[in-house]
C-alpha cells in the first residue's frame, strides 16, 4: 500500500476537531464530525489492505486481526491503566461504578452499547466520562468483525460483486440512520447499523482509487475540505446526527481522500510536517484527550476556563507522542532484533481483556467502592446522610412507569390529607413530610413525575401532560385533601441544566417556553384554589456545582462544612423567580434559600449532614428541614383561619 502523507494530515484535522469540541470551544460546535472523518479514513485504509491481500490470494483473517490488535490494543489498554488510579481517588461512587462498567464493556468492544443505554453524548455530565469516546472504537471493531468475512465471500464472485455489496450496505445503513434519528436518536448515534455507511463510504473510495488511482483535482479537494469545515462551524448538538446532515462531512472527507495529492493545494497543506506529525500520533491523542479533560473537570470546583482547556489539549498531544513512541511503536515495528510475535500479541491481549473484565466487574459489584469516601468520621456521616427517599423507586412516576392518581403512595393514615405534587424534586419532600405528618394530624399523598415541568392545560398528549392533568383533576375532586404543596425544579425547566457550567450561568430558555410553563403553573394553582384547597408553592433547594459525592471527596481534611455554590450565582441562575412569586403570592410562596445559604454561600452539608443526594435533589435530611418549614407555615395559617372563623361567628 502506497503511503499518502495527506491522509495522515487528514487524520490530524479529524483528531484536532474532536479535541477542540470536547474542550468546549464554542467555535467548534460541530467538531464531533471529526469522528465521521475518522470512519471514512478507516474504511478506506482497511479496505485497501484487504483488497491488496485478496488480489494476491494471501488474505488471512488471523493476520487481519493480528494487525488490528497491534494497532488498537496496546495504546487503549495503556490509557485505561493510566485512568484507573485517577478514577479511584477522584470519582464519586456512582461515577466509579459507571467507569467500571465502561472498562468491562471496552474489553469486549461494546462500550457504544453501554453508552447508548446510559449516556447522552451531548449532556454536560458526559464531559466527566473519561471513556465516553471509546464508543467510536467499538463501532469500528464491530464493523471489522463481519466486514472481512463479507469481503471474502463476495470477492469469490468477483470484485464487482464486493463493490456493489458495499454500496447496498451503505444505502441501507444510510436509510436506517435517516429513520432512526427521528425515532431512536441515541441508538442512531452510538450503534453500528446507522454508522456503517460512513465506513462503507471509505471502502468505496478504496475501490475507486484501486481502479483509477488518485486523480488529483484541486477544486474537488477544496470542496471536500470546505464541506468538513462547514459541518464543524455550523453543526451543533441540535443537529440530527447521523442523518442526511452527515453526508456533508462524510462526502467532504471522501473528496479529500479521492482527489487530494501533493500536486494540489489541499494535498500540500495536509502534507505539512506539523499536520503529518499530529496525524501519526492521532490515535493516541484521541485516546488521551477525553480522560485528561474529564478528570480536570471532575477535580475542578469550577468549570475549567478556555485557557486551561487549551493547555490540556496541548498536554494531550505531548503525551500522545510519548504513547505513540513508547507504547504503539514497540508493538507494531520490529526494532533492535526484538519483535512481539503473533502468539505474544494474542496472549497479552487475552490477559488484559480478562484483567479489565475482573476490574470492571469488581467496581460494578462494589457499587463504586463508597468506602473510599469514608476517610474520616465526618465524611462517613456526610456520605451516610446523602440518601434519597427509601420509597423513591416505588412512589415516583416516570415516562416508563406511570402511576395512576388513585394508586399513589400515601404516608400515614390520618383523615386530613396533604397532597405534594411536582417533578422529581417533590419526592424527598413528600417522604420527609410523610415521616412527620402524624404528629401534626395529617397524612401525605405523594404525586411526582420525573422531569415533568408544569404542564396543566397544555395542549399535548405526552406522558407528562397526561399525568399532570389526571393528577390535578383527581386532587381537585378529593374533599379530604385540605392542602396542596406544589414544588418543581423550575431553574432546570426554565433555564436548562446547570451541571458543568458553574460559575457560569446558563441562558434562560426562549420566552415562549418560559411563558408556557409559567402559565401552566398558574393554571394549576388556580385550579386547586378554585376547589377550596389551600395551596403553597415550595421553592427548590439551591443546586450544587458538583455531585454531593464529589463534594465529600474534596473534603479530604474532614471539615464539618461542605460549601456549595455562591449565593450570588444561585440568585443569578433564577432571573424568573420574581415572576413566580407574583403568580403564587407572597403568602403562599415558601422560600427555602435561607435554610441552605448564608449571605455569601450555599451549603451542601453541615456538621456531617448532607442536604443533597446528588447535585440538585435534596436528601431526606435536607428535605426534612424544608418539611419542617412547610408544616410551620401550615399550622400558623390554620390557626389564623380558625381565629378569623371564630371572630366572624
XYZ file of C-alpha atoms in Angstrom:
649
model
C 0.000 0.000 0.000
C 1.413 3.378 -1.044
C 1.869 5.775 1.881
C -0.023 9.054 1.463
C 1.119 11.911 3.694
C -2.117 13.797 3.087
C -4.099 11.014 4.758
C -2.103 11.484 7.957
C -2.762 15.202 7.592
C -6.475 14.492 7.331
C -6.194 12.325 10.439
C -4.649 15.312 12.202
C -7.554 17.558 11.180
C -10.036 14.961 12.415
C -8.453 14.488 15.832
C -7.908 18.217 16.366
C -11.577 18.865 15.620
C -12.674 16.269 18.169
C -10.244 17.586 20.793
C -11.388 21.188 20.338
C -15.024 20.104 20.521
C -14.505 18.121 23.712
C -12.511 21.028 25.156
C -15.691 23.076 24.898
C -14.630 25.708 22.368
C -17.924 27.039 21.017
C -16.419 27.945 17.620
C -16.027 24.189 17.015
C -19.594 23.232 17.937
C -19.607 20.627 15.173
C -16.159 19.263 15.932
C -17.683 15.881 16.752
C -17.775 15.240 12.980
C -14.056 14.523 13.269
C -15.150 11.010 14.264
C -17.021 10.671 10.984
C -13.899 11.741 9.116
C -12.025 9.022 11.014
C -14.635 6.470 9.926
C -14.110 7.361 6.259
C -10.318 7.187 6.610
C -10.526 3.866 8.438
C -12.862 2.357 5.844
C -10.538 3.487 3.069
C -7.306 2.194 4.629
C -8.619 -1.138 5.871
C -10.436 -1.912 2.625
C -7.317 -1.045 0.619
C -5.295 -3.525 2.694
C -7.950 -6.223 2.282
C -8.194 -5.676 -1.487
C -4.407 -5.874 -1.885
C -4.291 -9.139 0.036
C -7.272 -10.624 -1.789
C -5.740 -9.789 -5.157
C -2.601 -11.673 -4.144
C -4.693 -14.515 -2.731
C -2.969 -14.115 0.626
C -5.666 -12.618 2.799
C -5.754 -14.176 6.267
C -8.396 -13.479 8.911
C -5.875 -14.292 11.645
C -3.321 -11.892 10.201
C -6.006 -9.236 9.800
C -6.948 -9.383 13.473
C -3.315 -9.519 14.477
C -2.778 -6.199 12.684
C -5.878 -4.762 14.370
C -4.659 -5.957 17.771
C -1.213 -4.412 17.246
C -2.772 -1.159 16.094
C -5.604 -0.751 18.617
C -4.998 -2.627 21.836
C -1.612 -1.562 23.313
C -2.409 2.162 23.474
C -6.010 1.505 24.510
C -5.011 -0.781 27.379
C -2.274 1.630 28.439
C -4.695 4.574 28.632
C -7.211 2.553 30.649
C -4.469 1.503 33.077
C -3.462 5.142 33.498
C -7.081 6.146 34.148
C -7.762 3.631 36.923
C -5.829 5.298 39.792
C -7.228 8.753 38.961
C -10.731 7.321 38.840
C -10.243 5.578 42.182
C -9.124 8.690 44.021
C -11.202 11.377 42.295
C -14.516 9.838 41.269
C -17.650 9.521 43.334
C -19.155 6.045 43.837
C -21.680 6.293 41.005
C -19.051 7.748 38.681
C -16.628 4.956 39.565
C -19.337 2.360 39.078
C -20.084 3.793 35.640
C -16.352 3.875 34.908
C -16.055 0.218 35.928
C -18.914 -0.740 33.637
C -17.173 1.137 30.825
C -13.927 -0.771 31.416
C -15.775 -4.074 31.213
C -17.602 -3.066 28.039
C -14.431 -1.738 26.384
C -12.699 -5.077 26.977
C -15.256 -6.626 24.621
C -15.670 -3.588 22.325
C -19.309 -2.961 23.237
C -18.936 0.374 25.043
C -21.114 2.029 22.396
C -23.980 -0.221 23.517
C -23.393 0.686 27.167
C -23.357 4.418 26.406
C -26.431 4.092 24.201
C -28.243 2.748 27.250
C -26.816 5.170 29.805
C -25.228 8.316 28.388
C -26.309 11.308 26.331
C -23.174 12.167 24.354
C -24.004 15.882 24.393
C -25.041 16.218 28.050
C -22.848 18.238 30.444
C -22.436 15.175 32.662
C -20.922 13.286 29.715
C -17.975 15.679 29.850
C -16.900 13.913 33.060
C -16.912 10.436 31.499
C -13.232 9.610 30.822
C -14.027 6.732 28.459
C -17.038 8.062 26.574
C -15.043 8.473 23.365
C -14.365 4.731 23.126
C -17.818 4.297 21.590
C -16.302 5.014 18.172
C -13.631 2.321 18.631
C -16.392 -0.148 19.440
C -18.274 0.799 16.270
C -15.153 0.265 14.154
C -14.239 -3.062 15.694
C -17.797 -4.353 15.395
C -17.720 -3.373 11.717
C -14.477 -5.243 11.227
C -15.910 -8.415 12.721
C -18.217 -9.010 9.757
C -16.666 -6.855 7.014
C -13.625 -9.048 6.170
C -15.838 -12.130 6.039
C -18.254 -10.334 3.725
C -15.357 -9.254 1.507
C -14.011 -12.819 1.243
C -17.421 -14.232 0.327
C -18.218 -11.524 -2.216
C -14.717 -11.442 -3.678
C -15.059 -15.071 -4.747
C -17.863 -13.903 -7.016
C -15.768 -11.083 -8.439
C -14.527 -7.775 -7.137
C -17.525 -6.043 -8.706
C -19.768 -8.147 -6.512
C -17.886 -6.985 -3.416
C -18.063 -3.365 -4.586
C -21.810 -3.437 -5.176
C -22.401 -5.258 -1.891
C -20.722 -2.371 -0.085
C -22.857 0.149 -1.976
C -26.023 -1.715 -0.957
C -24.773 -1.852 2.637
C -24.190 1.914 2.598
C -27.633 2.677 1.174
C -29.435 0.504 3.731
C -27.399 1.892 6.630
C -27.970 5.483 5.467
C -31.734 4.958 5.160
C -31.733 3.463 8.647
C -29.891 6.475 10.095
C -32.342 8.864 8.420
C -35.232 6.974 10.020
C -33.603 6.297 13.382
C -32.669 9.880 14.298
C -36.387 10.651 14.360
C -37.385 7.644 16.437
C -34.335 6.331 18.325
C -31.789 9.185 18.359
C -29.482 7.693 20.993
C -29.291 4.310 19.273
C -28.801 6.106 15.973
C -25.812 7.997 17.333
C -23.999 5.160 19.071
C -24.778 1.915 17.283
C -23.158 0.320 14.250
C -26.162 -0.222 11.932
C -26.705 3.514 11.415
C -22.960 4.272 11.282
C -21.804 1.503 8.926
C -22.427 3.603 5.818
C -19.741 6.094 6.887
C -17.107 3.353 6.999
C -18.592 1.994 3.790
C -18.024 5.320 2.010
C -14.325 4.944 2.846
C -14.442 1.429 1.408
C -15.962 2.748 -1.816
C -13.077 5.237 -2.012
C -10.648 2.320 -1.719
C -12.240 0.537 -4.704
C -12.276 3.740 -6.764
C -8.608 4.508 -6.114
C -7.611 0.895 -6.696
C -9.182 1.008 -10.137
C -8.297 4.522 -11.230
C -5.554 5.652 -8.779
C -5.787 9.072 -7.162
C -6.967 11.635 -9.698
C -5.725 14.970 -8.309
C -8.351 17.688 -8.535
C -7.814 20.938 -6.669
C -11.421 22.074 -6.912
C -12.969 18.851 -5.629
C -10.366 18.533 -2.857
C -11.061 22.135 -1.802
C -14.787 21.415 -1.882
C -14.174 18.410 0.393
C -12.230 20.491 2.893
C -14.904 23.211 2.761
C -17.650 20.666 3.489
C -15.829 19.353 6.552
C -15.196 22.867 7.851
C -18.812 23.860 7.193
C -20.002 20.987 9.387
C -17.557 21.958 12.117
C -18.661 25.589 12.180
C -22.415 25.247 11.661
C -23.387 21.927 13.227
C -24.067 21.651 16.952
C -25.719 19.282 19.415
C -29.165 20.116 17.998
C -28.219 18.865 14.515
C -29.818 15.450 13.863
C -26.849 13.123 13.630
C -26.041 10.890 11.870
C -28.595 11.701 9.180
C -28.567 13.358 5.790
C -26.584 16.093 7.525
C -23.739 13.613 7.997
C -23.346 13.480 4.228
C -21.637 16.871 4.430
C -18.544 15.834 6.454
C -18.532 12.263 5.101
C -18.645 13.315 1.450
C -16.139 16.043 2.283
C -13.691 13.517 3.719
C -14.257 11.207 0.748
C -13.476 14.012 -1.730
C -10.221 14.702 0.093
C -9.278 11.011 0.050
C -10.098 10.748 -3.645
C -8.668 13.985 -5.017
C -6.053 15.450 -2.633
C -2.404 14.884 -3.538
C 0.967 16.570 -3.418
C 0.141 18.245 -6.727
C -2.687 20.414 -5.362
C -3.095 22.910 -2.568
C -5.170 20.704 -0.239
C -2.735 17.815 -0.530
C 0.247 20.086 0.088
C -1.499 21.673 3.069
C -2.350 18.305 4.609
C 1.175 17.065 3.917
C 2.787 19.767 6.011
C 5.185 18.322 8.547
C 3.268 19.535 11.607
C -0.031 18.048 10.449
C 1.559 14.763 9.407
C 3.224 14.570 12.826
C -0.113 15.056 14.594
C -1.661 12.543 12.242
C 0.906 9.908 13.172
C 0.032 10.245 16.865
C -3.675 10.894 16.244
C -4.841 7.564 17.676
C -3.031 8.115 20.971
C -4.200 11.738 21.008
C -7.774 10.583 20.539
C -7.458 8.093 23.389
C -5.799 10.513 25.806
C -7.617 13.806 25.398
C -11.010 12.793 26.813
C -9.640 11.289 30.078
C -7.459 14.374 30.594
C -10.416 16.709 30.053
C -12.797 14.591 32.129
C -10.558 14.282 35.171
C -9.752 18.008 35.015
C -13.472 18.742 35.140
C -14.057 16.233 37.939
C -11.440 17.693 40.279
C -12.185 21.315 39.431
C -14.774 23.044 41.614
C -15.436 25.476 38.793
C -15.774 24.728 35.103
C -12.260 24.975 33.616
C -11.790 28.097 31.504
C -10.733 28.181 27.852
C -7.075 28.806 28.642
C -6.931 25.783 30.942
C -8.645 23.568 28.387
C -6.307 24.802 25.650
C -3.290 23.913 27.755
C -4.771 20.500 28.496
C -5.308 19.978 24.760
C -1.613 20.680 24.171
C -0.759 18.318 27.031
C -2.787 15.563 25.378
C -0.774 15.996 22.171
C 2.518 15.876 24.070
C 1.509 12.735 25.937
C 0.219 11.291 22.673
C 3.700 11.487 21.189
C 5.183 9.641 24.159
C 2.463 6.995 23.982
C 2.969 6.581 20.236
C 6.738 6.362 20.650
C 6.930 4.017 23.639
C 3.645 2.071 23.529
C 2.275 1.973 19.996
C 5.503 1.590 18.063
C 7.138 -1.271 20.020
C 4.129 -3.474 19.297
C 3.964 -2.549 15.621
C 7.565 -2.088 14.454
C 10.448 -4.531 14.763
C 13.449 -2.805 16.329
C 16.832 -3.918 17.635
C 16.075 -7.520 16.830
C 13.052 -7.633 19.163
C 9.515 -8.081 17.989
C 6.342 -9.284 19.696
C 5.224 -12.449 17.963
C 1.634 -13.146 16.975
C 1.265 -15.561 19.867
C 2.590 -12.982 22.314
C 0.243 -10.312 20.966
C -2.802 -12.542 21.334
C -1.697 -13.825 24.744
C -1.083 -10.334 26.135
C -4.402 -9.142 24.685
C -6.285 -12.041 26.263
C -4.623 -11.417 29.616
C -5.509 -7.721 29.550
C -9.093 -8.417 28.483
C -9.525 -10.823 31.395
C -7.869 -8.399 33.814
C -10.034 -5.458 32.763
C -13.132 -7.642 32.916
C -12.326 -8.541 36.518
C -11.570 -4.924 37.469
C -14.751 -3.709 35.799
C -16.919 -6.351 37.439
C -15.394 -5.651 40.840
C -16.088 -1.917 40.604
C -19.648 -2.632 39.487
C -20.382 -5.223 42.170
C -18.895 -2.972 44.863
C -21.101 -0.046 43.722
C -18.121 2.187 43.047
C -16.449 1.394 46.372
C -18.088 4.104 48.520
C -15.771 3.241 51.420
C -13.186 5.456 49.711
C -15.212 8.485 50.842
C -15.153 7.465 54.479
C -11.619 8.562 55.275
C -12.838 10.470 58.335
C -15.726 10.184 60.752
C -17.437 13.300 59.449
C -17.083 12.262 55.810
C -18.660 8.949 56.758
C -21.591 10.891 58.224
C -21.846 13.082 55.132
C -21.942 10.004 52.918
C -24.467 8.155 55.062
C -26.877 11.102 55.066
C -26.638 11.716 51.290
C -29.651 9.477 50.774
C -32.815 9.736 48.671
C -36.246 8.594 49.781
C -36.338 4.910 50.625
C -39.535 4.749 48.551
C -38.364 6.741 45.529
C -38.413 3.747 43.187
C -41.841 2.674 44.401
C -43.617 6.026 44.557
C -42.084 8.145 41.784
C -43.641 8.020 38.306
C -41.534 8.100 35.142
C -42.319 8.016 31.410
C -41.643 4.275 31.516
C -43.638 3.705 34.717
C -46.797 5.717 35.126
C -48.650 5.740 38.448
C -52.399 6.383 38.357
C -53.701 9.139 40.675
C -55.643 6.626 42.767
C -52.610 4.316 43.147
C -50.047 6.750 44.540
C -48.169 6.385 47.807
C -49.815 7.640 50.982
C -47.757 8.269 54.120
C -49.837 7.961 57.272
C -53.497 7.199 57.952
C -54.936 10.473 59.286
C -58.160 11.618 57.644
C -56.864 15.135 56.934
C -54.569 14.926 53.952
C -51.855 16.972 52.300
C -51.035 16.387 48.638
C -47.465 17.018 47.479
C -47.188 17.311 43.686
C -44.358 18.137 41.307
C -41.414 16.698 39.421
C -38.626 14.568 40.939
C -37.905 17.359 43.432
C -41.198 16.560 45.129
C -40.142 13.003 46.019
C -37.987 13.603 49.096
C -40.188 16.462 50.315
C -43.266 14.218 50.244
C -41.372 11.425 52.002
C -39.916 13.734 54.664
C -43.272 15.379 55.326
C -44.819 11.928 55.472
C -42.400 10.989 58.263
C -43.522 13.925 60.391
C -47.154 14.155 59.297
C -48.690 12.022 62.040
C -47.556 14.312 64.841
C -49.404 17.170 63.149
C -52.582 15.184 62.476
C -52.114 14.755 58.737
C -51.250 12.108 56.182
C -49.353 12.937 52.995
C -50.190 11.846 49.452
C -47.278 11.706 47.014
C -47.633 12.790 43.364
C -44.436 13.146 41.313
C -43.341 12.533 37.720
C -39.714 12.555 36.641
C -38.555 15.569 34.605
C -42.128 16.791 34.224
C -42.393 20.582 34.081
C -45.664 22.341 34.981
C -47.923 21.405 32.081
C -51.522 21.709 33.262
C -53.851 22.847 30.441
C -51.017 22.371 27.942
C -52.237 21.050 24.610
C -50.167 17.906 24.299
C -50.622 14.178 24.667
C -47.211 13.487 26.152
C -46.882 11.244 29.202
C -46.037 14.214 31.426
C -49.007 16.280 30.270
C -51.469 13.395 30.629
C -50.179 12.532 34.104
C -50.368 16.169 35.215
C -53.961 16.644 34.066
C -55.139 13.377 35.589
C -53.377 14.064 38.897
C -54.565 17.671 39.213
C -58.153 16.757 38.351
C -58.082 13.887 40.831
C -56.702 16.048 43.661
C -59.310 18.740 42.962
C -62.095 16.193 43.444
C -60.835 14.813 46.788
C -62.665 16.581 49.605
C -60.359 15.164 52.294
C -57.305 16.921 50.812
C -57.066 20.225 52.666
C -53.677 21.442 51.479
C -51.682 21.066 48.261
C -47.909 21.550 48.216
C -46.509 22.233 44.749
C -42.778 22.122 44.032
C -40.695 21.957 40.852
C -37.100 22.373 39.760
C -38.003 25.490 37.826
C -34.386 26.533 37.304
C -33.922 23.498 35.051
C -37.277 23.769 33.317
C -36.887 27.490 32.607
C -33.116 27.836 32.121
C -31.763 24.352 31.416
C -29.422 22.120 33.373
C -26.646 23.782 35.372
C -24.217 20.877 35.566
C -20.822 21.706 34.135
C -21.500 25.450 33.935
C -20.557 26.751 37.351
C -19.577 29.556 37.913
C -21.175 30.499 34.586
C -24.939 30.874 34.408
C -26.965 29.005 31.769
C -29.069 31.185 29.487
C -32.793 31.326 30.164
C -34.871 29.397 27.655
C -36.850 31.228 24.919
C -39.747 33.374 26.079
C -42.357 31.098 24.535
C -41.074 28.147 26.581
C -40.926 30.178 29.790
C -44.379 31.685 29.236
C -45.949 28.290 28.601
C -44.517 26.795 31.791
C -45.434 29.822 33.926
C -48.959 29.833 32.509
C -49.331 26.108 33.236
C -48.119 26.566 36.816
C -50.544 29.444 37.336
C -53.429 27.400 35.912
C -52.592 24.517 38.251
C -52.533 26.718 41.340
C -55.783 28.420 40.345
C -57.465 25.068 39.767
C -56.620 23.882 43.269
C -57.650 27.167 44.870
C -60.950 27.181 42.985
C -61.796 23.856 44.620
C -61.157 25.068 48.141
C -57.634 23.807 48.593
C -55.029 25.761 50.493
C -52.148 25.888 48.013
C -48.444 26.517 48.689
C -45.511 26.629 46.318
C -42.239 25.426 47.836
C -39.128 26.841 46.212
C -36.384 24.426 45.200
C -33.137 23.997 47.078
C -30.071 25.672 45.508
C -28.183 23.500 43.050
C -24.620 22.311 43.641
C -21.670 22.760 41.277
C -20.856 19.045 41.648
C -22.427 15.801 42.803
C -22.506 15.588 46.601
C -20.087 12.643 46.494
C -17.539 14.793 44.674
C -18.018 17.443 47.338
C -17.264 14.837 50.024
C -14.153 13.661 48.145
C -12.958 17.273 48.067
C -13.415 17.357 51.834
C -10.266 15.318 52.311
C -9.372 17.015 55.598
C -12.709 16.163 57.125
C -14.113 19.677 57.550
C -17.574 19.953 59.074
C -18.933 22.177 56.275
C -19.371 21.319 52.608
C -19.513 24.530 50.593
C -21.871 24.507 47.607
C -22.494 27.346 45.160
C -22.171 31.031 45.897
C -25.428 32.769 46.809
C -24.769 35.310 44.060
C -24.600 32.540 41.438
C -27.790 30.945 42.696
C -29.677 34.224 42.538
C -28.354 34.994 39.044
C -29.348 31.492 37.979
C -33.023 32.372 38.501
C -33.958 35.714 36.956
C -37.548 34.451 36.735
C -38.149 33.969 40.462
C -39.843 37.349 40.955
C -42.401 36.418 38.322
C -43.063 33.105 40.060
C -43.590 34.835 43.407
C -46.025 37.261 41.797
C -48.272 34.491 40.443
C -48.034 32.366 43.587
C -48.478 35.216 46.048
C -46.005 36.101 48.783
C -48.090 34.465 51.482
C -48.214 31.168 49.606
C -44.594 31.107 48.418
C -42.356 29.178 50.797
C -38.787 30.392 50.392
C -36.070 27.927 51.430
C -32.977 29.887 50.434
C -32.082 30.863 53.984
C -32.271 27.205 55.070
C -29.369 26.334 52.785
C -27.483 29.632 52.424
C -25.948 32.449 54.431
C -25.244 35.895 52.998
C -22.422 34.592 50.765
C -22.601 30.869 50.060
C -24.996 27.943 49.990
C -24.099 24.715 51.753
C -24.072 21.154 50.501
C -23.940 19.881 54.056
C -23.156 20.931 57.616
C -21.952 19.002 60.685
C -21.941 15.647 58.941
C -25.419 16.079 57.453
C -25.655 16.171 53.655
C -28.520 18.243 52.319
C -28.423 16.527 48.907
C -28.074 13.057 47.419
C -26.768 14.276 44.046
C -26.117 17.726 42.583
C -29.647 19.145 42.830
C -32.067 16.798 44.636
C -32.423 17.217 48.382
C -31.530 14.285 50.572
C -34.101 13.139 53.109
C -32.168 15.188 55.691
C -32.322 18.312 53.554
C -35.982 17.723 52.711
C -36.758 17.301 56.408
C -35.537 20.834 57.105
C -37.786 22.129 54.328
C -40.695 19.979 55.519
C -40.436 21.480 58.978
C -40.836 24.943 57.471
C -43.818 23.835 55.403
C -45.598 22.414 58.438
C -44.801 25.525 60.452
C -46.477 27.641 57.771
C -49.457 25.292 57.513
C -50.016 25.323 61.267
C -49.708 29.106 61.515
C -52.150 29.633 58.652
C -54.548 27.014 60.021
C -54.520 28.678 63.421
C -55.100 32.057 61.792
C -58.024 30.669 59.810
C -59.610 29.277 62.996
C -59.268 32.601 64.809
C -60.810 34.503 61.911
C -63.648 31.997 61.629
C -64.384 32.232 65.374
C -64.488 36.030 65.427
C -66.804 36.091 62.410
C -69.137 33.607 64.056
